[in-house]
Short mmCIF file of the C-alpha atoms (twelve columns), coordinates in Angstrom:
data_MODEL
# 
_entry.id   MODEL 
# 
loop_
_atom_site.group_PDB 
_atom_site.id 
_atom_site.type_symbol 
_atom_site.label_atom_id 
_atom_site.label_alt_id 
_atom_site.label_comp_id 
_atom_site.label_asym_id 
_atom_site.label_seq_id 
_atom_site.Cartn_x 
_atom_site.Cartn_y 
_atom_site.Cartn_z 
_atom_site.pdbx_PDB_model_num 
ATOM 1   C CA . MET A 1   0.000  0.000   0.000    1 
ATOM 2   C CA . SER A 2   2.870  2.376   0.690    1 
ATOM 3   C CA . LEU A 3   4.427  2.115   -2.790   1 
ATOM 4   C CA . PRO A 4   1.362  3.047   -4.844   1 
ATOM 5   C CA . LEU A 5   0.604  5.927   -2.542   1 
ATOM 6   C CA . ARG A 6   4.157  7.314   -2.945   1 
ATOM 7   C CA . SER A 7   3.940  7.076   -6.723   1 
ATOM 8   C CA . LEU A 8   0.647  8.909   -6.763   1 
ATOM 9   C CA . THR A 9   2.141  11.710  -4.678   1 
ATOM 10  C CA . ARG A 10  5.067  12.191  -7.155   1 
ATOM 11  C CA . THR A 11  2.670  12.321  -10.084  1 
ATOM 12  C CA . LEU A 12  0.542  15.057  -8.497   1 
ATOM 13  C CA . THR A 13  3.649  17.113  -7.687   1 
ATOM 14  C CA . ARG A 14  4.900  17.040  -11.310  1 
ATOM 15  C CA . THR A 15  1.462  18.025  -12.580  1 
ATOM 16  C CA . SER A 16  1.299  21.074  -10.363  1 
ATOM 17  C CA . ARG A 17  4.757  22.250  -11.483  1 
ATOM 18  C CA . THR A 18  3.806  21.952  -15.107  1 
ATOM 19  C CA . CYS A 19  0.672  24.060  -14.628  1 
ATOM 20  C CA . HIS A 20  2.478  26.935  -12.866  1 
ATOM 21  C CA . THR A 21  5.602  27.180  -15.121  1 
ATOM 22  C CA . PRO A 22  5.179  29.923  -17.856  1 
ATOM 23  C CA . SER A 23  5.749  28.907  -21.493  1 
ATOM 24  C CA . ILE A 24  8.817  30.438  -23.078  1 
ATOM 25  C CA . ALA A 25  7.339  30.242  -26.621  1 
ATOM 26  C CA . THR A 26  4.100  32.062  -25.771  1 
ATOM 27  C CA . THR A 27  5.473  34.902  -23.665  1 
ATOM 28  C CA . ARG A 28  7.044  38.167  -24.796  1 
ATOM 29  C CA . PRO A 29  8.549  41.068  -22.872  1 
ATOM 30  C CA . ILE A 30  6.276  43.860  -21.798  1 
ATOM 31  C CA . LEU A 31  7.651  47.310  -22.915  1 
ATOM 32  C CA . PRO A 32  6.624  50.784  -21.827  1 
ATOM 33  C CA . GLN A 33  4.102  52.609  -24.065  1 
ATOM 34  C CA . THR A 34  6.577  55.367  -25.210  1 
ATOM 35  C CA . LEU A 35  9.175  52.835  -26.215  1 
ATOM 36  C CA . ARG A 36  6.578  50.840  -28.158  1 
ATOM 37  C CA . GLN A 37  5.604  54.017  -30.175  1 
ATOM 38  C CA . ASN A 38  9.275  54.779  -31.103  1 
ATOM 39  C CA . VAL A 39  9.824  51.242  -32.233  1 
ATOM 40  C CA . SER A 40  6.734  51.311  -34.481  1 
ATOM 41  C CA . VAL A 41  7.751  54.650  -36.058  1 
ATOM 42  C CA . THR A 42  11.293 53.437  -36.708  1 
ATOM 43  C CA . SER A 43  10.084 50.240  -38.296  1 
ATOM 44  C CA . SER A 44  7.692  52.143  -40.615  1 
ATOM 45  C CA . ARG A 45  10.496 54.503  -41.753  1 
ATOM 46  C CA . THR A 46  12.896 51.730  -42.519  1 
ATOM 47  C CA . THR A 47  10.391 49.933  -44.712  1 
ATOM 48  C CA . ALA A 48  9.787  52.942  -47.057  1 
ATOM 49  C CA . PRO A 49  12.303 53.028  -50.009  1 
ATOM 50  C CA . PHE A 50  14.477 56.168  -50.419  1 
ATOM 51  C CA . SER A 51  14.066 58.047  -53.770  1 
ATOM 52  C CA . THR A 52  14.865 61.553  -55.110  1 
ATOM 53  C CA . SER A 53  12.655 61.294  -58.206  1 
ATOM 54  C CA . PRO A 54  9.263  63.047  -58.208  1 
ATOM 55  C CA . MET A 55  6.169  61.017  -57.623  1 
ATOM 56  C CA . ARG A 56  4.620  59.757  -60.849  1 
ATOM 57  C CA . SER A 57  1.019  58.863  -61.200  1 
ATOM 58  C CA . LYS A 58  0.493  55.211  -61.817  1 
ATOM 59  C CA . ALA A 59  -0.648 54.311  -65.292  1 
ATOM 60  C CA . ARG A 60  -4.057 52.707  -65.084  1 
ATOM 61  C CA . THR A 61  -4.192 51.092  -68.525  1 
ATOM 62  C CA . MET A 62  -1.741 49.288  -70.792  1 
ATOM 63  C CA . GLY A 63  -2.166 52.026  -73.428  1 
ATOM 64  C CA . GLN A 64  -1.012 54.668  -70.961  1 
ATOM 65  C CA . ILE A 65  1.977  52.550  -70.008  1 
ATOM 66  C CA . ARG A 66  2.989  52.060  -73.655  1 
ATOM 67  C CA . ALA A 67  2.539  55.770  -74.476  1 
ATOM 68  C CA . ARG A 68  4.626  56.815  -71.493  1 
ATOM 69  C CA . ASN A 69  7.435  54.417  -72.346  1 
ATOM 70  C CA . ALA A 70  7.363  55.140  -76.102  1 
ATOM 71  C CA . THR A 71  7.621  58.954  -76.018  1 
ATOM 72  C CA . GLY A 72  10.532 59.303  -73.665  1 
ATOM 73  C CA . PRO A 73  11.845 62.871  -73.056  1 
ATOM 74  C CA . PHE A 74  11.017 64.041  -76.644  1 
ATOM 75  C CA . SER A 75  7.941  63.604  -78.779  1 
ATOM 76  C CA . TRP A 76  7.788  63.288  -82.561  1 
ATOM 77  C CA . LYS A 77  6.288  66.774  -82.742  1 
ATOM 78  C CA . SER A 78  9.218  68.374  -80.958  1 
ATOM 79  C CA . ALA A 79  11.659 66.426  -83.140  1 
ATOM 80  C CA . LEU A 80  9.881  67.581  -86.313  1 
ATOM 81  C CA . LEU A 81  9.884  71.179  -85.100  1 
ATOM 82  C CA . PHE A 82  13.611 70.941  -84.365  1 
ATOM 83  C CA . VAL A 83  14.394 69.592  -87.845  1 
ATOM 84  C CA . LEU A 84  12.243 72.201  -89.620  1 
ATOM 85  C CA . THR A 85  13.759 75.039  -87.600  1 
ATOM 86  C CA . GLY A 86  17.288 73.861  -88.379  1 
ATOM 87  C CA . ALA A 87  16.544 73.492  -92.094  1 
ATOM 88  C CA . GLY A 88  14.951 76.934  -92.202  1 
ATOM 89  C CA . MET A 89  17.975 78.540  -90.581  1 
ATOM 90  C CA . ILE A 90  20.335 76.838  -93.058  1 
ATOM 91  C CA . VAL A 91  18.305 78.051  -96.034  1 
ATOM 92  C CA . TYR A 92  18.070 81.561  -94.610  1 
ATOM 93  C CA . PHE A 93  21.799 81.892  -94.035  1 
ATOM 94  C CA . ARG A 94  22.588 80.544  -97.510  1 
ATOM 95  C CA . VAL A 95  20.213 83.019  -99.151  1 
ATOM 96  C CA . GLU A 96  21.562 85.858  -97.031  1 
ATOM 97  C CA . LYS A 97  25.138 84.884  -97.871  1 
ATOM 98  C CA . ASP A 98  24.387 84.931  -101.610 1 
ATOM 99  C CA . ARG A 99  22.627 88.290  -101.276 1 
ATOM 100 C CA . LEU A 100 25.586 89.856  -99.467  1 
ATOM 101 C CA . GLU A 101 27.959 88.460  -102.090 1 
ATOM 102 C CA . ARG A 102 25.887 90.017  -104.918 1 
ATOM 103 C CA . LYS A 103 25.807 93.292  -103.034 1 
ATOM 104 C CA . ARG A 104 29.576 93.183  -102.533 1 
ATOM 105 C CA . ILE A 105 30.182 92.615  -106.251 1 
ATOM 106 C CA . ALA A 106 27.797 95.436  -107.137 1 
ATOM 107 C CA . GLU A 107 29.599 97.796  -104.757 1 
ATOM 108 C CA . MET A 108 32.951 96.834  -106.280 1 
ATOM 109 C CA . SER A 109 31.587 97.754  -109.716 1 
ATOM 110 C CA . LYS A 110 31.119 101.346 -108.616 1 
ATOM 111 C CA . GLY A 111 33.936 103.780 -109.078 1 
ATOM 112 C CA . VAL A 112 34.885 106.781 -106.992 1 
ATOM 113 C CA . GLY A 113 32.488 109.572 -107.918 1 
ATOM 114 C CA . LYS A 114 30.975 107.785 -110.937 1 
ATOM 115 C CA . PRO A 115 30.124 104.208 -111.985 1 
ATOM 116 C CA . LYS A 116 32.757 102.166 -113.776 1 
ATOM 117 C CA . VAL A 117 30.034 101.003 -116.184 1 
ATOM 118 C CA . GLY A 118 27.283 103.388 -117.239 1 
ATOM 119 C CA . GLY A 119 26.901 107.082 -116.726 1 
ATOM 120 C CA . PRO A 120 25.376 110.197 -118.296 1 
ATOM 121 C CA . PHE A 121 24.327 110.106 -121.955 1 
ATOM 122 C CA . VAL A 122 21.988 111.932 -124.333 1 
ATOM 123 C CA . LEU A 123 20.241 109.995 -127.096 1 
ATOM 124 C CA . LYS A 124 16.856 109.947 -128.842 1 
ATOM 125 C CA . ASP A 125 14.121 107.328 -128.788 1 
ATOM 126 C CA . LEU A 126 12.298 106.104 -131.879 1 
ATOM 127 C CA . GLU A 127 9.754  108.926 -131.576 1 
ATOM 128 C CA . GLY A 128 12.492 111.553 -131.743 1 
ATOM 129 C CA . LYS A 129 12.275 112.454 -128.044 1 
ATOM 130 C CA . VAL A 130 15.394 113.097 -125.967 1 
ATOM 131 C CA . PHE A 131 16.302 110.122 -123.814 1 
ATOM 132 C CA . THR A 132 18.918 110.366 -121.028 1 
ATOM 133 C CA . GLU A 133 20.207 108.078 -118.292 1 
ATOM 134 C CA . GLU A 134 17.597 109.568 -115.951 1 
ATOM 135 C CA . GLU A 135 14.886 107.730 -117.905 1 
ATOM 136 C CA . LEU A 136 16.412 104.447 -116.783 1 
ATOM 137 C CA . LYS A 137 16.245 105.188 -113.066 1 
ATOM 138 C CA . GLY A 138 13.505 103.790 -110.880 1 
ATOM 139 C CA . ARG A 139 13.529 100.364 -112.562 1 
ATOM 140 C CA . TYR A 140 16.028 97.685  -113.430 1 
ATOM 141 C CA . SER A 141 17.241 98.319  -116.966 1 
ATOM 142 C CA . PHE A 142 18.660 95.753  -119.386 1 
ATOM 143 C CA . VAL A 143 20.892 97.479  -121.941 1 
ATOM 144 C CA . TYR A 144 22.221 95.892  -125.122 1 
ATOM 145 C CA . PHE A 145 24.388 97.416  -127.866 1 
ATOM 146 C CA . GLY A 146 24.081 96.215  -131.484 1 
ATOM 147 C CA . PHE A 147 23.067 97.191  -134.998 1 
ATOM 148 C CA . THR A 148 20.415 96.133  -137.477 1 
ATOM 149 C CA . HIS A 149 22.837 94.900  -140.139 1 
ATOM 150 C CA . CYS A 150 24.354 92.344  -137.800 1 
ATOM 151 C CA . PRO A 151 24.087 88.980  -139.618 1 
ATOM 152 C CA . ASP A 152 23.680 86.485  -136.752 1 
ATOM 153 C CA . ILE A 153 24.832 87.498  -133.264 1 
ATOM 154 C CA . CYS A 154 22.417 90.377  -132.706 1 
ATOM 155 C CA . PRO A 155 19.340 88.427  -133.877 1 
ATOM 156 C CA . ASP A 156 20.244 85.523  -131.598 1 
ATOM 157 C CA . GLU A 157 20.795 87.787  -128.608 1 
ATOM 158 C CA . LEU A 158 17.606 89.737  -129.273 1 
ATOM 159 C CA . ASP A 159 15.644 86.484  -129.419 1 
ATOM 160 C CA . LYS A 160 17.090 85.659  -126.011 1 
ATOM 161 C CA . MET A 161 16.277 89.151  -124.807 1 
ATOM 162 C CA . ALA A 162 12.636 88.694  -125.817 1 
ATOM 163 C CA . GLU A 163 12.392 85.477  -123.788 1 
ATOM 164 C CA . ILE A 164 13.993 87.158  -120.778 1 
ATOM 165 C CA . ILE A 165 11.495 90.032  -120.958 1 
ATOM 166 C CA . ASP A 166 8.541  87.647  -120.822 1 
ATOM 167 C CA . LYS A 167 10.022 85.520  -118.041 1 
ATOM 168 C CA . VAL A 168 10.909 88.492  -115.854 1 
ATOM 169 C CA . LYS A 169 7.451  90.010  -116.360 1 
ATOM 170 C CA . GLU A 170 5.855  86.711  -115.412 1 
ATOM 171 C CA . ALA A 171 8.049  86.394  -112.317 1 
ATOM 172 C CA . ASN A 172 7.012  89.910  -111.257 1 
ATOM 173 C CA . LYS A 173 3.320  89.148  -111.849 1 
ATOM 174 C CA . GLY A 174 3.040  91.668  -114.676 1 
ATOM 175 C CA . ASP A 175 4.650  94.579  -112.814 1 
ATOM 176 C CA . ASN A 176 6.662  96.802  -115.151 1 
ATOM 177 C CA . VAL A 177 9.877  96.883  -113.095 1 
ATOM 178 C CA . PHE A 178 12.164 95.874  -115.979 1 
ATOM 179 C CA . LEU A 179 13.218 98.133  -118.847 1 
ATOM 180 C CA . PRO A 180 14.850 96.486  -121.921 1 
ATOM 181 C CA . VAL A 181 16.916 98.911  -124.034 1 
ATOM 182 C CA . PHE A 182 18.650 98.513  -127.403 1 
ATOM 183 C CA . ILE A 183 21.263 101.137 -128.326 1 
ATOM 184 C CA . THR A 184 22.551 101.103 -131.892 1 
ATOM 185 C CA . CYS A 185 26.259 101.218 -132.644 1 
ATOM 186 C CA . ASP A 186 25.550 102.212 -136.246 1 
ATOM 187 C CA . PRO A 187 23.703 105.557 -136.155 1 
ATOM 188 C CA . VAL A 188 24.145 106.299 -139.854 1 
ATOM 189 C CA . ARG A 189 22.265 103.254 -141.139 1 
ATOM 190 C CA . ASP A 190 20.041 102.680 -138.100 1 
ATOM 191 C CA . THR A 191 17.609 105.534 -138.500 1 
ATOM 192 C CA . PRO A 192 14.611 105.645 -136.098 1 
ATOM 193 C CA . GLU A 193 12.335 104.137 -138.728 1 
ATOM 194 C CA . VAL A 194 14.741 101.294 -139.580 1 
ATOM 195 C CA . LEU A 195 15.381 100.572 -135.915 1 
ATOM 196 C CA . LYS A 196 11.669 100.601 -135.066 1 
ATOM 197 C CA . ASN A 197 10.774 98.048  -137.735 1 
ATOM 198 C CA . TYR A 198 13.723 95.882  -136.738 1 
ATOM 199 C CA . LEU A 199 12.936 95.722  -133.006 1 
ATOM 200 C CA . GLN A 200 9.251  94.977  -133.555 1 
ATOM 201 C CA . GLU A 201 10.251 91.623  -134.994 1 
ATOM 202 C CA . PHE A 202 11.597 90.581  -131.567 1 
ATOM 203 C CA . HIS A 203 9.541  92.233  -128.825 1 
ATOM 204 C CA . LYS A 204 7.298  95.258  -128.560 1 
ATOM 205 C CA . ASP A 205 8.694  96.286  -125.144 1 
ATOM 206 C CA . ILE A 206 12.252 96.876  -126.351 1 
ATOM 207 C CA . ILE A 207 13.148 100.576 -126.299 1 
ATOM 208 C CA . GLY A 208 15.323 101.582 -129.250 1 
ATOM 209 C CA . LEU A 209 17.794 104.464 -128.899 1 
ATOM 210 C CA . THR A 210 19.976 106.221 -131.453 1 
ATOM 211 C CA . GLY A 211 21.748 109.543 -131.866 1 
ATOM 212 C CA . THR A 212 24.610 111.266 -133.609 1 
ATOM 213 C CA . TYR A 213 27.962 109.595 -134.120 1 
ATOM 214 C CA . ASP A 214 29.501 111.444 -131.156 1 
ATOM 215 C CA . GLN A 215 26.540 110.720 -128.888 1 
ATOM 216 C CA . VAL A 216 26.646 107.003 -129.666 1 
ATOM 217 C CA . LYS A 217 30.408 106.896 -129.239 1 
ATOM 218 C CA . GLN A 218 30.113 108.622 -125.877 1 
ATOM 219 C CA . VAL A 219 27.517 106.203 -124.501 1 
ATOM 220 C CA . CYS A 220 29.541 103.226 -125.727 1 
ATOM 221 C CA . LYS A 221 32.536 104.622 -123.890 1 
ATOM 222 C CA . ALA A 222 30.483 105.090 -120.717 1 
ATOM 223 C CA . TYR A 223 29.370 101.447 -120.824 1 
ATOM 224 C CA . ARG A 224 32.836 100.186 -121.776 1 
ATOM 225 C CA . VAL A 225 31.520 98.863  -125.081 1 
ATOM 226 C CA . TYR A 226 33.963 98.276  -127.912 1 
ATOM 227 C CA . PHE A 227 33.065 100.707 -130.710 1 
ATOM 228 C CA . SER A 228 34.629 100.426 -134.175 1 
ATOM 229 C CA . THR A 229 32.123 102.219 -136.417 1 
ATOM 230 C CA . PRO A 230 33.899 104.490 -138.923 1 
ATOM 231 C CA . LYS A 231 33.032 108.145 -138.540 1 
ATOM 232 C CA . ASP A 232 32.812 109.640 -142.009 1 
ATOM 233 C CA . VAL A 233 30.540 107.184 -143.785 1 
ATOM 234 C CA . LYS A 234 27.704 107.895 -146.142 1 
ATOM 235 C CA . PRO A 235 24.413 106.085 -146.622 1 
ATOM 236 C CA . GLY A 236 24.963 103.124 -148.920 1 
ATOM 237 C CA . ASP A 237 28.580 102.545 -147.882 1 
ATOM 238 C CA . ASP A 238 29.481 99.007  -146.871 1 
ATOM 239 C CA . TYR A 239 31.479 98.606  -143.658 1 
ATOM 240 C CA . LEU A 240 31.817 96.337  -140.679 1 
ATOM 241 C CA . VAL A 241 30.842 97.144  -137.100 1 
ATOM 242 C CA . ASP A 242 32.396 95.332  -134.152 1 
ATOM 243 C CA . HIS A 243 30.971 95.677  -130.667 1 
ATOM 244 C CA . SER A 244 30.875 93.958  -127.296 1 
ATOM 245 C CA . ILE A 245 28.274 91.217  -126.882 1 
ATOM 246 C CA . TYR A 246 26.867 91.737  -123.404 1 
ATOM 247 C CA . PHE A 247 23.657 92.707  -121.688 1 
ATOM 248 C CA . TYR A 248 24.235 95.276  -118.948 1 
ATOM 249 C CA . LEU A 249 21.925 95.019  -115.951 1 
ATOM 250 C CA . MET A 250 21.588 98.361  -114.166 1 
ATOM 251 C CA . ASP A 251 19.802 98.901  -110.860 1 
ATOM 252 C CA . PRO A 252 17.146 101.615 -110.237 1 
ATOM 253 C CA . ASP A 253 19.870 104.021 -109.109 1 
ATOM 254 C CA . GLY A 254 21.581 103.697 -112.491 1 
ATOM 255 C CA . ASP A 255 24.462 101.615 -111.132 1 
ATOM 256 C CA . PHE A 256 25.840 98.579  -112.917 1 
ATOM 257 C CA . VAL A 257 25.195 95.302  -111.079 1 
ATOM 258 C CA . GLU A 258 25.611 92.385  -113.502 1 
ATOM 259 C CA . CYS A 259 26.710 91.353  -116.980 1 
ATOM 260 C CA . ILE A 260 24.781 88.741  -118.975 1 
ATOM 261 C CA . GLY A 261 26.837 87.088  -121.718 1 
ATOM 262 C CA . ARG A 262 26.297 84.678  -124.584 1 
ATOM 263 C CA . GLN A 263 26.899 81.720  -122.258 1 
ATOM 264 C CA . ASP A 264 23.753 82.590  -120.306 1 
ATOM 265 C CA . THR A 265 20.430 81.037  -121.191 1 
ATOM 266 C CA . PRO A 266 17.100 82.851  -120.812 1 
ATOM 267 C CA . GLU A 267 16.480 80.775  -117.678 1 
ATOM 268 C CA . SER A 268 19.817 81.513  -116.020 1 
ATOM 269 C CA . ALA A 269 19.632 85.196  -117.002 1 
ATOM 270 C CA . THR A 270 16.115 85.484  -115.567 1 
ATOM 271 C CA . LYS A 271 17.278 83.846  -112.338 1 
ATOM 272 C CA . THR A 272 20.126 86.352  -112.001 1 
ATOM 273 C CA . ILE A 273 17.889 89.329  -112.744 1 
ATOM 274 C CA . MET A 274 15.216 88.204  -110.289 1 
ATOM 275 C CA . GLU A 275 17.791 87.710  -107.556 1 
ATOM 276 C CA . HIS A 276 18.788 91.365  -107.860 1 
ATOM 277 C CA . ILE A 277 15.195 92.564  -108.078 1 
ATOM 278 C CA . ASN A 278 14.212 90.554  -105.003 1 
ATOM 279 C CA . ASP A 279 17.236 91.834  -103.106 1 
ATOM 280 C CA . TRP A 280 16.144 95.376  -103.907 1 
ATOM 281 C CA . LYS A 281 12.601 94.691  -102.723 1 
ATOM 282 C CA . ARG A 282 13.832 92.952  -99.566  1 
ATOM 283 C CA . GLU A 283 15.775 96.047  -98.600  1 
ATOM 284 C CA . GLY A 284 12.610 98.104  -98.929  1 
ATOM 285 C CA . LYS A 285 13.951 100.425 -101.646 1 
ATOM 286 C CA . PRO A 286 11.506 102.168 -104.020 1 
ATOM 287 C CA . LEU A 287 10.827 100.534 -107.363 1 
ATOM 288 C CA . LYS A 288 8.621  101.865 -110.143 1 
ATOM 289 C CA . LYS A 289 5.933  99.504  -111.402 1 
ATOM 290 C CA . ASP A 290 4.032  101.554 -114.000 1 
# 
């Protein structure tokens, strides 16, 4: 009887110890309230990632995500604007460079006190009226020297002159800013009547000018035109006349600006003339149109 009773006593003692011993796995330390708040704040700060970039709104759809990733820092509109602006600046500077070069050449053609090509003269038109260099001012004039008995060169150049007149008038939308002039180098045979009939075969806008031997010689000298017409000739005499084969482009101030030669076509000559006319207009200088 004593042994079972002793065993029962040991069993009850172990059971009571097990009930009163706290579990290590289920217990945790009790901290003060202030300390618990600091710990929670610190843990929340450490979990947030650090970033210096601005907050971006989240894309809600796949289309927004693709659009945002495709455009990048530049759009196609800004790229197109950049290209067009650059191309425009290149064209502008090229045009301005060519204009300044033409202006430089025109300034070099002027002498000290008087033009190197061109100058005062006194002639008569086909109606017998006095015509001076002042009649050329206000427009661009296109002066050619020749004679009606010229076998081939003068007719070819006058045909070209007629095409240039029409092209320049078309480019200026019909404005009469261009004055074509034909001055004879053979005043004895090229009377006003002969010259009038001759020029009408090429173009009605060509102004024919003639004068005495000395007057024609003087204007040829002013324009640096080679003049070989004999002085004391009589009507009916046969002789040769040599002269320079150039068109002289004069600006509205009466200054020489360009020479058009036989190598020029009507298209290239028109281009050159229009460049000077447009330069004049761009500078805002007056230009007669009637």
